[in-house]
GROMACS .gro file of C-alpha atoms in nm:
model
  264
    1UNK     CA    1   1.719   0.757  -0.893
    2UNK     CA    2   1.552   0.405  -0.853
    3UNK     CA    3   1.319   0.336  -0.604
    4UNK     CA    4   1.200  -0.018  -0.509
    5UNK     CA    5   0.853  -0.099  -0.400
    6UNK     CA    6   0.744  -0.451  -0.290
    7UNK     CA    7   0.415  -0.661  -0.179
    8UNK     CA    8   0.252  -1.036  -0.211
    9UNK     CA    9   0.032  -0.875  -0.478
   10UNK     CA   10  -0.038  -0.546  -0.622
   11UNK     CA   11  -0.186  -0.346  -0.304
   12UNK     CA   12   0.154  -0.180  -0.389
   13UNK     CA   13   0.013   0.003  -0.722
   14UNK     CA   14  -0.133   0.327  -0.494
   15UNK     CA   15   0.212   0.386  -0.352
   16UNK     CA   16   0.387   0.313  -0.702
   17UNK     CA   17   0.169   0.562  -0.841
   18UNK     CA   18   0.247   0.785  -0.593
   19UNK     CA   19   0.627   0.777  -0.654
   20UNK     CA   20   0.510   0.808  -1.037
   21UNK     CA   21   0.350   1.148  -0.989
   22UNK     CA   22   0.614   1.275  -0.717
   23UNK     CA   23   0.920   1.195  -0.960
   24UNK     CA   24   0.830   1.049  -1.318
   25UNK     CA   25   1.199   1.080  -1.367
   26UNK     CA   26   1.221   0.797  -1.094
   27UNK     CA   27   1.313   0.412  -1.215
   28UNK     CA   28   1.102   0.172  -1.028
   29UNK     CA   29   1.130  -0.181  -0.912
   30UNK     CA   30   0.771  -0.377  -0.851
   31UNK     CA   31   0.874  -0.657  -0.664
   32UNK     CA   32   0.569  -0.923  -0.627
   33UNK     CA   33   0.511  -1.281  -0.489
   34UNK     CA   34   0.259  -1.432  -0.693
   35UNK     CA   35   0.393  -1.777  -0.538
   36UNK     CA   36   0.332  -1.700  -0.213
   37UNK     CA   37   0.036  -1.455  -0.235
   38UNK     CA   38  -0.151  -1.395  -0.004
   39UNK     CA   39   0.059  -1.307   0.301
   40UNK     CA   40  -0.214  -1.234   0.533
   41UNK     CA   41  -0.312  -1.602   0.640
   42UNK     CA   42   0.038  -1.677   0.694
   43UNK     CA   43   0.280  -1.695   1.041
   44UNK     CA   44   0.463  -1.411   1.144
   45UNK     CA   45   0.747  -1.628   1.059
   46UNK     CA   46   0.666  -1.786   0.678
   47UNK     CA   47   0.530  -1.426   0.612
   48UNK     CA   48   0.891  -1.250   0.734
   49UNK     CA   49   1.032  -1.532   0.525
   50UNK     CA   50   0.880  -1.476   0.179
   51UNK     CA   51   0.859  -1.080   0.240
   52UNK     CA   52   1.266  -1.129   0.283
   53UNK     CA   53   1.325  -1.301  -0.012
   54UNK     CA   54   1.094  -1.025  -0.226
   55UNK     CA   55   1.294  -0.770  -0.078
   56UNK     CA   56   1.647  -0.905  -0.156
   57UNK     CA   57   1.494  -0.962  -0.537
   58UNK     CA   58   1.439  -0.628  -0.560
   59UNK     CA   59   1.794  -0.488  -0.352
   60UNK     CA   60   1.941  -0.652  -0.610
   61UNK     CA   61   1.840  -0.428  -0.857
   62UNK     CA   62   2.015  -0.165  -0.638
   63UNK     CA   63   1.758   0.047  -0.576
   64UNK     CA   64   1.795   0.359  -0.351
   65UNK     CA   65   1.531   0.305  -0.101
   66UNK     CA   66   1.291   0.006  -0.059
   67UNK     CA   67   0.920   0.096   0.043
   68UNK     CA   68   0.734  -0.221   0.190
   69UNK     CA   69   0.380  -0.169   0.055
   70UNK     CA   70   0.181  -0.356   0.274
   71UNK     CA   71   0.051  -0.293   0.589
   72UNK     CA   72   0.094  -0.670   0.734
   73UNK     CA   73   0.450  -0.714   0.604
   74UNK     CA   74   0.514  -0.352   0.788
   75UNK     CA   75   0.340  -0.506   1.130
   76UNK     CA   76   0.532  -0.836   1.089
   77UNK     CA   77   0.896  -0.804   0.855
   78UNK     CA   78   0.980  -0.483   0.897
   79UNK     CA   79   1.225  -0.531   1.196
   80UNK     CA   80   1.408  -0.779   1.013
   81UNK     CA   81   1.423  -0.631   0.648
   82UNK     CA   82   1.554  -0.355   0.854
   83UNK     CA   83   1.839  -0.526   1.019
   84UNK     CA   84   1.949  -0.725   0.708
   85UNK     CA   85   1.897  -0.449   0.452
   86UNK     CA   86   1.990  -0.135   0.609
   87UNK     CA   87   2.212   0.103   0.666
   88UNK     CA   88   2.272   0.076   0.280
   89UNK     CA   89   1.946   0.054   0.122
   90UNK     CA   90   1.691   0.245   0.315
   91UNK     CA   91   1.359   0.079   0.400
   92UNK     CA   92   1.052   0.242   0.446
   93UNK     CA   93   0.763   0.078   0.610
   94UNK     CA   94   0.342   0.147   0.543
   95UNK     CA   95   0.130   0.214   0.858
   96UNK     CA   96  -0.239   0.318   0.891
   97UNK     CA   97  -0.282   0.686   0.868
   98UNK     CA   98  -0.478   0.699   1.200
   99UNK     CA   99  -0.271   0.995   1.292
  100UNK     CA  100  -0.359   1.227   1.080
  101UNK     CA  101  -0.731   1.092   1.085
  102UNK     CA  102  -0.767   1.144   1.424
  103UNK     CA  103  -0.638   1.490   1.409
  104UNK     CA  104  -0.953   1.601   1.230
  105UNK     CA  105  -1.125   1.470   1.598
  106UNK     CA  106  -1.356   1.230   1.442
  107UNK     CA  107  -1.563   1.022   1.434
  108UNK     CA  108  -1.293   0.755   1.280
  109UNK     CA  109  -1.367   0.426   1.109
  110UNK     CA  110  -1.015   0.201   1.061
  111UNK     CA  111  -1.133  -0.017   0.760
  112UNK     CA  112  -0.846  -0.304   0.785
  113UNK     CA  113  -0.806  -0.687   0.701
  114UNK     CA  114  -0.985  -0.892   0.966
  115UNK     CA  115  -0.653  -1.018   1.068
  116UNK     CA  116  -0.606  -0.644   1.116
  117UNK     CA  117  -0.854  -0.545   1.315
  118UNK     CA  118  -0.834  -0.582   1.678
  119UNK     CA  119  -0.513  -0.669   1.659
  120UNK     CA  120  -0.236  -0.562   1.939
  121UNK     CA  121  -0.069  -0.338   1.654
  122UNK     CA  122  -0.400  -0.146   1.557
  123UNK     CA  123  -0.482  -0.107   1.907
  124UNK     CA  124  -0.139   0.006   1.996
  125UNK     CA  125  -0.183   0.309   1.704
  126UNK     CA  126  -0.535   0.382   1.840
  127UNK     CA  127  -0.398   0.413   2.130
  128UNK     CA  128  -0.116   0.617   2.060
  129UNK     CA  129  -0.263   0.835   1.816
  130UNK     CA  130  -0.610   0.870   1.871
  131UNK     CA  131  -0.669   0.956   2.226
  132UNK     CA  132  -1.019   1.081   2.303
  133UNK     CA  133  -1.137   1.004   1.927
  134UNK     CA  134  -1.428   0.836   1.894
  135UNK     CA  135  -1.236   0.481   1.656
  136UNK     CA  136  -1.450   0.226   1.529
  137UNK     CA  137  -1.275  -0.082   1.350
  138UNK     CA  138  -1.448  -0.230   1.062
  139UNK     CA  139  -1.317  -0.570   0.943
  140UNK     CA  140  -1.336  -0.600   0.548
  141UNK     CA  141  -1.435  -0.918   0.492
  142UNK     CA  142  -1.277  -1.028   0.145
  143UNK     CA  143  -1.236  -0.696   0.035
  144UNK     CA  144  -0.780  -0.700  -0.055
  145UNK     CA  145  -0.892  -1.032  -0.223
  146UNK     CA  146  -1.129  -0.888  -0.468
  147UNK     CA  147  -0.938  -0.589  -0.532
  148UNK     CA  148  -0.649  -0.815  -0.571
  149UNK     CA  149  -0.847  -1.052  -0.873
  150UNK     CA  150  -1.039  -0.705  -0.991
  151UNK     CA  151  -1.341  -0.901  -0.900
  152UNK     CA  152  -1.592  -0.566  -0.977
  153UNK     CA  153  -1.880  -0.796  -0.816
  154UNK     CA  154  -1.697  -0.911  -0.510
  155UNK     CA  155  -1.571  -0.567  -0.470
  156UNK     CA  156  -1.894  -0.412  -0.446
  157UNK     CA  157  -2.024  -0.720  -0.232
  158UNK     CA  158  -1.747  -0.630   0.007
  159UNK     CA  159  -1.762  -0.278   0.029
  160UNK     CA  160  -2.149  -0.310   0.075
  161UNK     CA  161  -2.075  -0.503   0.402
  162UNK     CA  162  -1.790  -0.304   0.529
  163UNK     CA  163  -2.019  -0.047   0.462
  164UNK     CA  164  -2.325  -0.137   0.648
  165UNK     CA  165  -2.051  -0.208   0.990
  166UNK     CA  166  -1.951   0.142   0.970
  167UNK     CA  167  -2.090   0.376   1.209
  168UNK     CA  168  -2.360   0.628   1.042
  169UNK     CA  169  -2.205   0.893   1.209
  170UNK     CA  170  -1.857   0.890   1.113
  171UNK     CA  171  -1.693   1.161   0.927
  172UNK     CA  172  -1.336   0.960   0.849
  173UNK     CA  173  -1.265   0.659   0.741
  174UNK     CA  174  -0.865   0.524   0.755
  175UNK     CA  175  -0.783   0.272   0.431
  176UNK     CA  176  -0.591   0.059   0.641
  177UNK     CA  177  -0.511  -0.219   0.342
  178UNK     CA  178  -0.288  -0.104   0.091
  179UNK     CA  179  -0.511  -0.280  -0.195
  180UNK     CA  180  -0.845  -0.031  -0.044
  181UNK     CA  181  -0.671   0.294  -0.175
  182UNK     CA  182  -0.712   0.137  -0.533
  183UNK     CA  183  -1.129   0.155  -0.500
  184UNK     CA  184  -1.111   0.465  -0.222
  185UNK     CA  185  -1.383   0.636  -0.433
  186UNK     CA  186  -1.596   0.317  -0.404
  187UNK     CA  187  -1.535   0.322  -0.024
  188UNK     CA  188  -1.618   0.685  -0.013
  189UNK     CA  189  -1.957   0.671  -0.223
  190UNK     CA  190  -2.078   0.342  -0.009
  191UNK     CA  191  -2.026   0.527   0.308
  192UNK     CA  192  -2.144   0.901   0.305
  193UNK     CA  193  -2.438   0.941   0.429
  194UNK     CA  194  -2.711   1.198   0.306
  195UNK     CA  195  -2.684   1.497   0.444
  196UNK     CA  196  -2.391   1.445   0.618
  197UNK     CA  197  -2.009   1.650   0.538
  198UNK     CA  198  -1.809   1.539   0.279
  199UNK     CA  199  -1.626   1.196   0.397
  200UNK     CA  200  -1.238   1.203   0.453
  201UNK     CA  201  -1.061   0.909   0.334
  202UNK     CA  202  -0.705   0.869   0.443
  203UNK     CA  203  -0.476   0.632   0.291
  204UNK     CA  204  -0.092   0.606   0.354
  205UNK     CA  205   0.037   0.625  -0.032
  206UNK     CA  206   0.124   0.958  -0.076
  207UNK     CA  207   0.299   1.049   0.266
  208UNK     CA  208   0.510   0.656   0.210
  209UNK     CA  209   0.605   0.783  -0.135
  210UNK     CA  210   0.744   1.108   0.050
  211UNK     CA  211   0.890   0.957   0.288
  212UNK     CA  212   1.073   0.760   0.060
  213UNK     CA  213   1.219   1.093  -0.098
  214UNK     CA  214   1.307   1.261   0.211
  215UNK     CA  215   1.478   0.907   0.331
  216UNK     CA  216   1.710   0.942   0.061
  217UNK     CA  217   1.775   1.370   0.048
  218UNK     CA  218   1.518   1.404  -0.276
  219UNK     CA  219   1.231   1.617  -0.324
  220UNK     CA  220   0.939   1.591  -0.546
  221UNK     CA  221   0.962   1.720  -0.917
  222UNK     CA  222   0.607   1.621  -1.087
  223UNK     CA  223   0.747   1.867  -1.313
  224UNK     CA  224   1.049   1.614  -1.427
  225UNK     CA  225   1.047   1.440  -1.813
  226UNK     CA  226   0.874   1.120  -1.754
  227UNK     CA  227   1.130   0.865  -1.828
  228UNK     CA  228   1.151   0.639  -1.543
  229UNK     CA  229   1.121   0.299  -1.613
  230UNK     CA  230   0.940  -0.019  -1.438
  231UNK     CA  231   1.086  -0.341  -1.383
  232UNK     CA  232   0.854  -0.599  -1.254
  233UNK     CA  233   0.974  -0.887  -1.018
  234UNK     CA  234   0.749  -1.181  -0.971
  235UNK     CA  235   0.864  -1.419  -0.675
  236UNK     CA  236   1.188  -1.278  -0.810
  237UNK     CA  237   1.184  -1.297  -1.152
  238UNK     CA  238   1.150  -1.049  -1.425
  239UNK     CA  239   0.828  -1.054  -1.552
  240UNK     CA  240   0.492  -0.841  -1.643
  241UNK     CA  241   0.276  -0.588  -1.443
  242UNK     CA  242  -0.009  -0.858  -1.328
  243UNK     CA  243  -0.356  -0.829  -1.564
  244UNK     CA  244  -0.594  -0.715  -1.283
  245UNK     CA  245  -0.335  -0.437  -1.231
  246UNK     CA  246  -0.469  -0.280  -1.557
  247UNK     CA  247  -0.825  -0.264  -1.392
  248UNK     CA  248  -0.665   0.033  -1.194
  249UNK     CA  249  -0.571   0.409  -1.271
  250UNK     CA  250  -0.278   0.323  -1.118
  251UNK     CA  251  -0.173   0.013  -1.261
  252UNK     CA  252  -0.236   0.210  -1.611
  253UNK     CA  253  -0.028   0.469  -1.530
  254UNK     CA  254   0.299   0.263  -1.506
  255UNK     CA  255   0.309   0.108  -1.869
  256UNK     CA  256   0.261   0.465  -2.023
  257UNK     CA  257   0.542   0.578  -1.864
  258UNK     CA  258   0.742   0.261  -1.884
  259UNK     CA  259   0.682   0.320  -2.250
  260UNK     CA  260   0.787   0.661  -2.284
  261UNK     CA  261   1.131   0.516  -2.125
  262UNK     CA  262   1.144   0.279  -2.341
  263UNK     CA  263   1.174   0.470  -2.676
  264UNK     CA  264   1.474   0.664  -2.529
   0.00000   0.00000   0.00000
């Protein structure tokens, strides 16, 4: 099994990991843009255009399903990676997990790029899945791009000011950035509030990497020998896992398994 995973940068390491854990038996395919990174400030249009190109770098490798792991190549290039890649290689997009947030009735907190926030898409999922939930959006100023560099200092500058836009009263915050699940427990010590319950943090990692399996009739084995390996695409060519990756659990999960495969 080979599964393909693909962003500008590495927000893609929490649903990589995620794969990892469900099937270490699972070759993956990192495919990056380093050239073109970051997508967020681009069109709709240049965006759809580099996100295309990443993703036929990495269906080359003939993977067996393609997750897109990033939430603004989702909004803007899933519809067309769709139409050229599929039926043949399944493609699996990431969207906020304001769903299952709400469910808990709230209060909700949507922590999402500024582009993000407000936007027709977010307010079309608030709408659709959060009915009668108290939602507050909370634009994270500069937050991907520090995660992105591993910039500890702007990190904590940015989840400091996130932090202080957040309502006091909310119980559940939604990661709605794929690069925020990499420093969730930073979110989730900046925000709780004394004396308040335990803060729920949802991100979308775990229920993409699932969906992934199911896409393609799989199941999860964390039980399986852990011999997968990684093969890392940057603007389509075979490279190395990016350094700030190896600030991250998750990034340093992937060599030590990439490793193991390699001594087969």
């Amino acid at each position: 099994m080979k599964i393909a995973l693909m962003d500008s940068g590495i927000g893609l390491l929490a649903a990589t990991a995620a794969v990892r854990r469900l099937r270490p038996d699972a070759d993956l395919v990192l495919s990056l843009d380093p050239e073109g990174m970051p997508w967020g400030p681009r069109t709709p249009e240049d965006l759809t255009r580099r996100a295309l190109a990443v993703a036929e770098a990495a269906a080359a490798r003939r993977p067996d399903a393609l997750i897109v792991g990033c939430n603004t190549a989702t909004v803007h290039a899933l519809h067309t990676l769709r139409a050229r890649l599929e039926p043949t290689l399944p493609v699996i997009g990431t969207v906020p997990a304001i769903k299952p947030a709400a469910a808990g009735g709230g209060p909700v907190a949507i922590w999402a790029t500024p582009a993000t926030t407000g936007s027709v898409y977010q307010r079309g999922l608030i709408r659709d899945h959060a009915d009668g939930v108290s939602v507050a959006e909370v634009p994270c100023w500069g937050l991907a791009e520090a995660v992105e560099h591993a910039d500890e200092a702007a990190i904590d500058t940015a989840v400091t000011a996130a932090a202080a836009l957040t309502p006091p009263d909310v119980t559940t915050v939604v990661l709605g950035c794929t690069h925020y699940e990499l420093v969730a427990e930073r979110i989730r010590a900046a925000v709780q509030r004394p004396g308040m319950p335990p803060l729920v943090l949802h991100g979308s990692a775990g229920a993409v990497a699932a969906q992934a399996l199911r896409r393609i009739g799989e199941h999860p084995a964390p039980e399986a020998p852990a011999l997968g390996t990684l093969t890392v695409l940057l603007s389509g060519r075979e490279g190395v896992l990016p350094a700030p990756a190896l600030a991250y659990e998750e990034g340093r999960l992937l060599p030590a398994v990439s490793q193991a495969a390699d001594l087969r």
